Coordinates of C-alpha atoms in Angstrom, one line a residue:
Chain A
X1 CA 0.0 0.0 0.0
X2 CA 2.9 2.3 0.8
X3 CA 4.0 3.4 -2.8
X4 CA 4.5 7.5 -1.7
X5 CA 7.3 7.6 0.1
X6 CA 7.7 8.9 3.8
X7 CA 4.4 7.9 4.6
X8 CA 3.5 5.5 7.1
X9 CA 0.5 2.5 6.9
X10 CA -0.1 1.5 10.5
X11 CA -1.0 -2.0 10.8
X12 CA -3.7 -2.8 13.0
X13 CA -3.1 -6.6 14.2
X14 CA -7.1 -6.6 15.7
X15 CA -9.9 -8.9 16.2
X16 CA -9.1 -9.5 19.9
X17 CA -11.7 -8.6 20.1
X18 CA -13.3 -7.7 17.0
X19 CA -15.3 -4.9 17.7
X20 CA -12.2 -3.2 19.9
X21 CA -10.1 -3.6 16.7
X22 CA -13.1 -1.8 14.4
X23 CA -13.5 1.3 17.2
X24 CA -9.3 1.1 16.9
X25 CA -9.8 2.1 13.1
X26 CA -12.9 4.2 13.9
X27 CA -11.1 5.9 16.8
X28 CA -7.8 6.7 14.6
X29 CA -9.9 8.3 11.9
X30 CA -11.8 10.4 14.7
X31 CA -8.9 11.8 16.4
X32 CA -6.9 12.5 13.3
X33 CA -7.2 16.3 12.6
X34 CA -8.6 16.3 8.5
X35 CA -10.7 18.6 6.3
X36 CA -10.8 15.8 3.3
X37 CA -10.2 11.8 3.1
X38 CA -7.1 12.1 2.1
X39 CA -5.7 13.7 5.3
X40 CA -6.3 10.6 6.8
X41 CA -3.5 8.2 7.9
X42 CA -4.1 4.6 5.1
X43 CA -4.6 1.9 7.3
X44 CA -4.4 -1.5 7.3
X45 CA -6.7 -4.1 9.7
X46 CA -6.3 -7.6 9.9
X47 CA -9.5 -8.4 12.2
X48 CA -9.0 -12.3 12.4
X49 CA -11.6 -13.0 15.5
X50 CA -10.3 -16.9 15.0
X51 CA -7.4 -15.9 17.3
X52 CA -7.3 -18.6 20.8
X53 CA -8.1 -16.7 23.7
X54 CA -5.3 -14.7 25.1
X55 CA -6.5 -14.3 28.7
X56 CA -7.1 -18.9 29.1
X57 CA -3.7 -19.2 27.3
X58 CA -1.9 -17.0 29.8
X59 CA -3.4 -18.6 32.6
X60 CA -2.5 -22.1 31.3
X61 CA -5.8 -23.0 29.9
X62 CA -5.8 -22.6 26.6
X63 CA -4.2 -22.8 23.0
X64 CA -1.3 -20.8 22.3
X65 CA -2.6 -17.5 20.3
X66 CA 1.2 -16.6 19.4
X67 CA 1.3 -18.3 16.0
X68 CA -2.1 -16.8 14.6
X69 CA -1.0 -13.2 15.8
X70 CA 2.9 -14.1 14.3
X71 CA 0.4 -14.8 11.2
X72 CA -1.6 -11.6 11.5
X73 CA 2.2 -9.8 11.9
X74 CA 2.8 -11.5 8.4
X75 CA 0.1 -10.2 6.3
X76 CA 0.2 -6.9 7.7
X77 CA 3.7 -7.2 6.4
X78 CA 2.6 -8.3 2.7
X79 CA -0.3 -5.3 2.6
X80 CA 2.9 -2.7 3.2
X81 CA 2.5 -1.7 6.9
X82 CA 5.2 0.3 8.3
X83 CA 4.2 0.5 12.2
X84 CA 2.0 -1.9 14.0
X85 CA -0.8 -1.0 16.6
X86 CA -2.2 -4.1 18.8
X87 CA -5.6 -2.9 20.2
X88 CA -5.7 -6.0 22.6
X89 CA -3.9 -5.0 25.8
X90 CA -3.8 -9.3 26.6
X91 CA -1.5 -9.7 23.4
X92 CA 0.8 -7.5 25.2
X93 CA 1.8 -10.4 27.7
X94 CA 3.2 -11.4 24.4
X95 CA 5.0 -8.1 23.1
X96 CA 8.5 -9.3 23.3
X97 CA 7.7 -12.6 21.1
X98 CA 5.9 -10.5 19.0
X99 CA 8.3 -7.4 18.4
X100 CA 10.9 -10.1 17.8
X101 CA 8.6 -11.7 15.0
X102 CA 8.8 -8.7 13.1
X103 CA 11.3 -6.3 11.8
X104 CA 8.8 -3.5 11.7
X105 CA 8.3 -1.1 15.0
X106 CA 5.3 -2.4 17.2
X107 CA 3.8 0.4 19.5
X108 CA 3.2 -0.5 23.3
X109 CA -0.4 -0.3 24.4
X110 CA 0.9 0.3 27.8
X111 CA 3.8 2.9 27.1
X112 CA 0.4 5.0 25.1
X113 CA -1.9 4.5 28.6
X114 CA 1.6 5.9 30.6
X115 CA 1.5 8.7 28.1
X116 CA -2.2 9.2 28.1
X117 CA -2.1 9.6 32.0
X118 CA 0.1 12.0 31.6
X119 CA -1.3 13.8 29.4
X120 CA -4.8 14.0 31.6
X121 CA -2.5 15.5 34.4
X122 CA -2.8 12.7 36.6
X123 CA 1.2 12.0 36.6
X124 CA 1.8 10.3 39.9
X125 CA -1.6 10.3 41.1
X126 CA -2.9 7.1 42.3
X127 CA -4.1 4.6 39.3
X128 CA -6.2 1.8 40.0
X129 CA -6.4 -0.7 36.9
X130 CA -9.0 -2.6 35.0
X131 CA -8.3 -5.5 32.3
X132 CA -8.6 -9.3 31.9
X133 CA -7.5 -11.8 34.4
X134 CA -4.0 -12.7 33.0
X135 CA -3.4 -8.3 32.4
X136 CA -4.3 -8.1 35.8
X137 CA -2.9 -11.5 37.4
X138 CA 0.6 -11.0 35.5
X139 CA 1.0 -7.1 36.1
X140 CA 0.8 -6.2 32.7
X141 CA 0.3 -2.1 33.8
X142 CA 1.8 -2.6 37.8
X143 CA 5.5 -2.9 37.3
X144 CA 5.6 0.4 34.3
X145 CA 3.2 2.7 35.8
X146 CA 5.1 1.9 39.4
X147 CA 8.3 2.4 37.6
X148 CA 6.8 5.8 36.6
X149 CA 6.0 7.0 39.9
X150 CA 2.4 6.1 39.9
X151 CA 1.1 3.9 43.2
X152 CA -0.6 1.5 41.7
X153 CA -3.7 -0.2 43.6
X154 CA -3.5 -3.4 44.3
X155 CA -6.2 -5.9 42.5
X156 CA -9.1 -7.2 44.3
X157 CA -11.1 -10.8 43.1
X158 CA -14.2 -8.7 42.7
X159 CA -12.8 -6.2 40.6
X160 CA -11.2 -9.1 38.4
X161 CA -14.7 -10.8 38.7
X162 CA -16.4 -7.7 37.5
X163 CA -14.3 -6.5 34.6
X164 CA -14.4 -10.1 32.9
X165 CA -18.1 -9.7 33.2
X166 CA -18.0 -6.6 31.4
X167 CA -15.6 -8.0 28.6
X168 CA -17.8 -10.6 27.7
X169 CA -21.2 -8.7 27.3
X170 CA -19.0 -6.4 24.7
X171 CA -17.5 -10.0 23.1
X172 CA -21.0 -11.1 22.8
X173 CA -21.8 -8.4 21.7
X174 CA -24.2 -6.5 24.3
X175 CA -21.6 -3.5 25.4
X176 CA -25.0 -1.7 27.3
X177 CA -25.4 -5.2 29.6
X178 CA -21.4 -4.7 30.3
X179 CA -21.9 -0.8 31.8
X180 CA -23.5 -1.6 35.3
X181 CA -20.3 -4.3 36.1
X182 CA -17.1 -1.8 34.6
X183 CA -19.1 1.1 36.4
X184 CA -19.3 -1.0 39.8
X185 CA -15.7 -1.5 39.2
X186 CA -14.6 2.0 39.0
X187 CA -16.8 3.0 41.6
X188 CA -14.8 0.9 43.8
X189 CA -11.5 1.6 42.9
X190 CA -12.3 5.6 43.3
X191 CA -13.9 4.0 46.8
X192 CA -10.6 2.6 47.7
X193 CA -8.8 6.1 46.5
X194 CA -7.9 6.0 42.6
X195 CA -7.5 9.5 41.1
X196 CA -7.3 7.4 38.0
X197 CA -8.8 4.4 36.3
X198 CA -6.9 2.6 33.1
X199 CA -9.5 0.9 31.2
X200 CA -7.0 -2.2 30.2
X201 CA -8.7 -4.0 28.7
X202 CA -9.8 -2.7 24.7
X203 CA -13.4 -4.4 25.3
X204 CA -13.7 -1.9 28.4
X205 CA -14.3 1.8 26.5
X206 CA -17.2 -0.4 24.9
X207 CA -18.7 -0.9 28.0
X208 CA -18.0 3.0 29.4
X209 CA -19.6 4.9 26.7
X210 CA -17.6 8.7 26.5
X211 CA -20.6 10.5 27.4
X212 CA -20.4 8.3 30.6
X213 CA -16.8 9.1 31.6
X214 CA -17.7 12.1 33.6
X215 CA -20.0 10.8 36.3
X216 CA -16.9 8.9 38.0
X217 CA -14.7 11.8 40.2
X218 CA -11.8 10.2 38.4
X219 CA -10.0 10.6 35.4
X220 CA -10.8 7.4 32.9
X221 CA -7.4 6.4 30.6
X222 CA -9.4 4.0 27.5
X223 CA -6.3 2.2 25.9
X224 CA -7.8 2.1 22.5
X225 CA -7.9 6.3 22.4
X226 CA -4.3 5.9 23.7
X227 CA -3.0 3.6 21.4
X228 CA -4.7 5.7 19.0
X229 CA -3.2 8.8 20.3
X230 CA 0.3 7.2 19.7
X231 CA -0.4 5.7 16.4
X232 CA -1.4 9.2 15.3
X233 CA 1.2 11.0 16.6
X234 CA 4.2 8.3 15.2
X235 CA 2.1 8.8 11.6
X236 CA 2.4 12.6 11.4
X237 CA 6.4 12.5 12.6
X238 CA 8.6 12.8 9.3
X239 CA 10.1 8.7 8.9
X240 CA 13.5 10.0 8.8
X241 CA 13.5 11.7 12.4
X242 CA 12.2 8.4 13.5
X243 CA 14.8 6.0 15.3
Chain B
X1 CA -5.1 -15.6 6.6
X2 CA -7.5 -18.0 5.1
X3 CA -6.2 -21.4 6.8
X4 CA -9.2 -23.4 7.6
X5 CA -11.1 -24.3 4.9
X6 CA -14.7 -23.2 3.7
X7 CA -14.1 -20.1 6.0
X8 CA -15.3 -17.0 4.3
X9 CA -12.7 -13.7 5.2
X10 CA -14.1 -10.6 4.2
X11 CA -11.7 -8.2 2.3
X12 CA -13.0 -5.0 2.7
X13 CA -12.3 -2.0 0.4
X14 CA -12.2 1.1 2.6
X15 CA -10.8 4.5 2.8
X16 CA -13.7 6.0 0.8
X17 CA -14.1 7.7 3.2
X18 CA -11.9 6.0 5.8
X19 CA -15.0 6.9 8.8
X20 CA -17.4 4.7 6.7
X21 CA -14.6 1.9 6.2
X22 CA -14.2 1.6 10.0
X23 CA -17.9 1.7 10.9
X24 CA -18.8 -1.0 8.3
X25 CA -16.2 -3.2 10.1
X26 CA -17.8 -2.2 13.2
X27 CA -21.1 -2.7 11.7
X28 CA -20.3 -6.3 10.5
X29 CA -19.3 -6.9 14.5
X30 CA -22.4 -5.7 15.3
X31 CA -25.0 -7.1 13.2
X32 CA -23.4 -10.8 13.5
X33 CA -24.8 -12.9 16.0
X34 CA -21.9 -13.9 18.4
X35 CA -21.5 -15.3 21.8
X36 CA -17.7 -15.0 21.7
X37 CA -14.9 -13.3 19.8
X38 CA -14.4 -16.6 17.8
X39 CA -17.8 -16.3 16.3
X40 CA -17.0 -13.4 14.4
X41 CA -16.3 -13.1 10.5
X42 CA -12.4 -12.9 9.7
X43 CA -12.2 -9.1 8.1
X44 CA -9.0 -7.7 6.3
X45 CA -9.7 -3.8 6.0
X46 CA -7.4 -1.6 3.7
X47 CA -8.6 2.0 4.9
X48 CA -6.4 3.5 2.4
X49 CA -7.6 7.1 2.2
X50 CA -5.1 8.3 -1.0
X51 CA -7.7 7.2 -3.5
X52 CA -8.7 10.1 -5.7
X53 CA -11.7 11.8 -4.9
X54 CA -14.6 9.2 -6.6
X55 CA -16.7 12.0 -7.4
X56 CA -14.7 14.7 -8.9
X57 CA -13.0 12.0 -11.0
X58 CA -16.8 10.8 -12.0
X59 CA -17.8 14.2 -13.0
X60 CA -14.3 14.4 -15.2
X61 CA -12.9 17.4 -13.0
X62 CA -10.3 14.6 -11.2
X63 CA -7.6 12.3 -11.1
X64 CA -8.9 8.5 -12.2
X65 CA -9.2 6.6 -8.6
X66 CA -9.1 3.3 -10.6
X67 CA -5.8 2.2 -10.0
X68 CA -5.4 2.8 -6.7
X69 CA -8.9 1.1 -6.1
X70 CA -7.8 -2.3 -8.2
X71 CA -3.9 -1.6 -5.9
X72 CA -6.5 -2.2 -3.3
X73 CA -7.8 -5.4 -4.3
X74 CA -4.6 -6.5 -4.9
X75 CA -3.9 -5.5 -1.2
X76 CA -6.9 -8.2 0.3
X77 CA -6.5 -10.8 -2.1
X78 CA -2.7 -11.2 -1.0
X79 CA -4.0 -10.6 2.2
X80 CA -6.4 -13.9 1.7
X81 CA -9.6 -12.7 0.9
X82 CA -12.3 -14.6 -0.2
X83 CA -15.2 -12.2 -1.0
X84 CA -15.1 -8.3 -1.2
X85 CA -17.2 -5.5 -0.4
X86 CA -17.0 -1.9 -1.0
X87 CA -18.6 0.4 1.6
X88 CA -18.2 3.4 -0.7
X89 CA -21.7 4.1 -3.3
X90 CA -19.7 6.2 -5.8
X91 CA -16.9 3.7 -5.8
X92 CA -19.9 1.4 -7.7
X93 CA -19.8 3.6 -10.7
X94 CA -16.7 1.5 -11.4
X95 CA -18.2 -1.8 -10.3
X96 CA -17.8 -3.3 -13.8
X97 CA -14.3 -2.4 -13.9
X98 CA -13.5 -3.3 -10.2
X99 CA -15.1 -6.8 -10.7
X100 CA -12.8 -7.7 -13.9
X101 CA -9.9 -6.7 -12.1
X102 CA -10.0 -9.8 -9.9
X103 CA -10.9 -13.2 -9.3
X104 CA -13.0 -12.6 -6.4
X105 CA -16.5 -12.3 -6.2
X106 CA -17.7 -8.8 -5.4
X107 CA -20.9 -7.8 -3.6
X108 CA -22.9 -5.0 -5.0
X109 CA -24.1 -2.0 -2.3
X110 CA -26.7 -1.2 -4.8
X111 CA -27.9 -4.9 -4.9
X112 CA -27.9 -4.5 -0.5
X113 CA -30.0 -1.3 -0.5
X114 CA -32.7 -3.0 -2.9
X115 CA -32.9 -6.3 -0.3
X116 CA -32.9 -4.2 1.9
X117 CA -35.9 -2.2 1.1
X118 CA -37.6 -5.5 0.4
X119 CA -36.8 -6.4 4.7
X120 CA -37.7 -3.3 5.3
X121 CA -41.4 -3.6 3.9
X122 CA -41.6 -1.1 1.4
X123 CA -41.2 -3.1 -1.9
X124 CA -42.2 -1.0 -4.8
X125 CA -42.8 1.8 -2.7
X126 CA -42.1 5.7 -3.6
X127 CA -38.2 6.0 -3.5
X128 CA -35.8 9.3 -2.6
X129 CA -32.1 8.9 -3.1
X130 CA -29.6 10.3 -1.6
X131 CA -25.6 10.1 -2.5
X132 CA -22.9 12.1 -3.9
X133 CA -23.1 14.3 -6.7
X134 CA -21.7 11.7 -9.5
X135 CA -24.1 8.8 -7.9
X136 CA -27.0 11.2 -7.9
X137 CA -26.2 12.6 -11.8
X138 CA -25.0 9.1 -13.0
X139 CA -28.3 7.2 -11.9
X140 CA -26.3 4.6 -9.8
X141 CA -29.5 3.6 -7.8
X142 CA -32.4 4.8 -10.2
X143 CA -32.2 2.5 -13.1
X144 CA -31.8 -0.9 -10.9
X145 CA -34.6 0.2 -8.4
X146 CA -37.0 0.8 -11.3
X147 CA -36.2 -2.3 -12.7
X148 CA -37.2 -3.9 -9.9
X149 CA -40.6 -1.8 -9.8
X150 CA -39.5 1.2 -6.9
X151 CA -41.2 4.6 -8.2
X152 CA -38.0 6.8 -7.9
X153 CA -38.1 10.4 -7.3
X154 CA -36.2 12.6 -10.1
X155 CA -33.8 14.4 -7.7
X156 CA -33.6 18.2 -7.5
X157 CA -30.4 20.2 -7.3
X158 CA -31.1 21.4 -3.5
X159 CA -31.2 17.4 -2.6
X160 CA -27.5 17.5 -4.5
X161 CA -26.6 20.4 -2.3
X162 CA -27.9 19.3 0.4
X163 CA -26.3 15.9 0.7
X164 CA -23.0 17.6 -0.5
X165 CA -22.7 19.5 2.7
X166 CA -23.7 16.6 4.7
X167 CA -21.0 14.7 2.9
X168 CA -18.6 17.1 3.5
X169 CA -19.0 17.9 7.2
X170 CA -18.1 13.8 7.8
X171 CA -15.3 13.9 5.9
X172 CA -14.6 16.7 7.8
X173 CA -14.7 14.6 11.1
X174 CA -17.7 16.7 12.1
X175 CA -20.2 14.4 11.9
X176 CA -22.8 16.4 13.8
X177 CA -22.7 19.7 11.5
X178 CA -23.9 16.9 8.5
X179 CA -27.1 16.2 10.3
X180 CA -29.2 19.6 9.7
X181 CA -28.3 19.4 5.7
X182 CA -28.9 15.5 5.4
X183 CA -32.3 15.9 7.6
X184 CA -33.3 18.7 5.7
X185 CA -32.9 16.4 2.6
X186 CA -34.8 13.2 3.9
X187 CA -37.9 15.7 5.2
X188 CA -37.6 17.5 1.1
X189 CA -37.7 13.8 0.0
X190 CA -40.2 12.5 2.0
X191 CA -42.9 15.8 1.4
X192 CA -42.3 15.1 -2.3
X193 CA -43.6 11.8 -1.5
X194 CA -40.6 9.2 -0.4
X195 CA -42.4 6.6 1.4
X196 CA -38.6 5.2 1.7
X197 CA -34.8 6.9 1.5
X198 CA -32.0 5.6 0.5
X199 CA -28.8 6.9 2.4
X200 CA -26.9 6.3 -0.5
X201 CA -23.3 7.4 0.3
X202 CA -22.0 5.8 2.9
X203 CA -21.0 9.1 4.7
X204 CA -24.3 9.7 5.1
X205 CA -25.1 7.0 8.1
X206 CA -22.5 8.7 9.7
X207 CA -24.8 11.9 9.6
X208 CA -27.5 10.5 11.0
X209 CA -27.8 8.9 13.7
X210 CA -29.1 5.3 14.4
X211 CA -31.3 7.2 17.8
X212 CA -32.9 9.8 15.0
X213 CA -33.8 7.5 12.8
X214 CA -37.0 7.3 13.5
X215 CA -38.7 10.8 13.6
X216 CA -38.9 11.5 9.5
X217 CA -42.3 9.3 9.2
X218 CA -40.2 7.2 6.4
X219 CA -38.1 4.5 6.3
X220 CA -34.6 5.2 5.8
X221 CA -32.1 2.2 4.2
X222 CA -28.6 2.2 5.2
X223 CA -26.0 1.5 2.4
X224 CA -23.4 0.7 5.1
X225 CA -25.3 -1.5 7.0
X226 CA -27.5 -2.8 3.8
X227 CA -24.1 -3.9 2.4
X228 CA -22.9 -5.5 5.9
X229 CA -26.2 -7.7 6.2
X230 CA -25.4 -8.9 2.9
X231 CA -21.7 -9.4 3.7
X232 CA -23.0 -11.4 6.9
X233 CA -25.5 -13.3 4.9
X234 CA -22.9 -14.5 2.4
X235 CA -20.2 -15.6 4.9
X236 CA -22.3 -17.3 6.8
X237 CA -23.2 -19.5 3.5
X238 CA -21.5 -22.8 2.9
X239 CA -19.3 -21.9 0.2
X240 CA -19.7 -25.3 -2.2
X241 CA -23.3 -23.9 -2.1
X242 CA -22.3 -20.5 -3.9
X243 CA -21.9 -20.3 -7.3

């Protein structure tokens, strides 16, 4: 796809799940500022939904996803991607497999939620953290953010109980019956004295609609905005300043 | 990314604009029935938004957007696509062309909007059409829904103005400042008799909103979803039963 030269094609490695890969695509179109389609940054989304589970397979349960998202890497290769964007914050228990599959540069979701705090002013403050069991179980956000200077909160069962009922009303697709569990959630992480919430998980900002996000007394970080934010940003910076 | 046999992956030809290329992949998540991500229907998007304006090209004020609509194609049949759909109206005036240039069957949007018409009740009912300029000149919708026995209405020039600047505001990321122009257009059609209006650029979903569908005392037909119901339908279809 990339004939013109100096200009990126992000490749989106999506479909976990599916509908958090399309509001990726939707989301980077949204926040890129255009007057015209061409403005727009030429994407490429491979939304395989066929990808095993990533949260069973970290938790020893279930088929390795790693060779169908090394395949995904593959044809986003072939269709002329430059940079790659992983809207599944679970696939990133898998970044370093996954950066070392490829010798294109694959963004971080969670270095793009670091930033994204950051960028709501909430540097420091303390963060309590939503996401699927393995993201939470395994640390996925603790070790950076705490590296960073933010206390992290500690994860509760409940909260893990309730953010995996959220994520699978958005995977079956019924976002609206996943709002009343990720709101419970939040509530109680504000409760027990987050100034900020990371919704890490990318089925999660399905569940919180935007026009929601205020009603919380803390600031909401959604990691497919972030990631988006990144993507955006890494598209409009000339190639040859780039590393 | 087609390994398992008799398993439809939809190759989708975005980027015209790249907002309506990311909602149909949402809209294809949303209209499938699905318990689980796995359920889903594997989708390769190329939201390339280079192409030459369709349009201007049509109306022979523009660069040809052939080439880099067939590079496209090129793009999601390497990329393992089995079927391919278009959610761009004006991109149809081409549809001969486009469906030469490969091997791969090609659904029709014009083909969608008429089945769905025929869901939606209102067979052989009084039609208004709405679209780009070129679409609306060129006929794209008139001639196949007269054949199959809709009364069309002749547009006027306002209704070309009007869905211009409806157009335009979405492309311009400013979604909300297309719904006074496209509503004005759909309330012009329906006093001139549209028992039925066809949103026949697939910007112009994006202007109107699912919620306010339902307060112009017609019924409005979708070309994005229209075309995704269609995509469903198909992938969802043994494939030694298709021709």
């Amino acid at each position: 796809m990339n004939e013109v030269k100096n200009v990126q094609v992000l490749g989106v490695l999506g479909g976990m799940g599916p509908m958090a890969g399309a509001t990726f695509a939707s989301r980077m179109v949204a926040l890129t500022p255009a007057a015209r389609d061409q403005d727009h940054i030429p994407l490429v989304l491979c939304n395989d939904p066929r990808v095993p589970d990533r949260s069973s397979a970290r938790l020893g349960q279930g088929e390795d996803p790693l060779p169908a998202m090394v395949a995904g890497l593959r044809l986003l290769e072939r269709a002329g991607a430059t940079l790659i964007a992983i809207p599944c914050n679970t696939a990133h228990l898998w970044y370093d497999q996954l950066a070392a599959a490829t010798s294109l540069p694959v963004l971080h979701i969670v270095e793009s939620v670091r930033d994204d705090l950051e960028r709501l002013g909430v540097a420091g403050c303390r963060v309590g953290l939503m996401g699927t069991a393995a993201t939470l179980q395994l640390d996925l956000y603790g070790e950076p953010l705490r590296r960073h200077g933010f206390p992290v909160l500690p994860t509760e069962p409940e909260e893990v109980r309730l953010c995996a009922e959220a994520i699978d009303a958005v995977k079956a697709n019924d976002a609206e019956r996943g709002f009343a569990p990720a709101a419970a959630c939040i509530r109680r992480l504000v409760a027990r004295g987050a100034r900020a919430v990371v919704l890490g998980c990318t089925e999660l900002p399905l569940a919180v609609p935007h026009a929601s996000r205020g009603e919380f007394g803390a600031v909401l970080t959604d990691s497919i905005d972030a990631l988006a934010r990144t993507a955006i940003r890494r598209c409009h910076t000339p190639m040859e300043r780039q590393a």
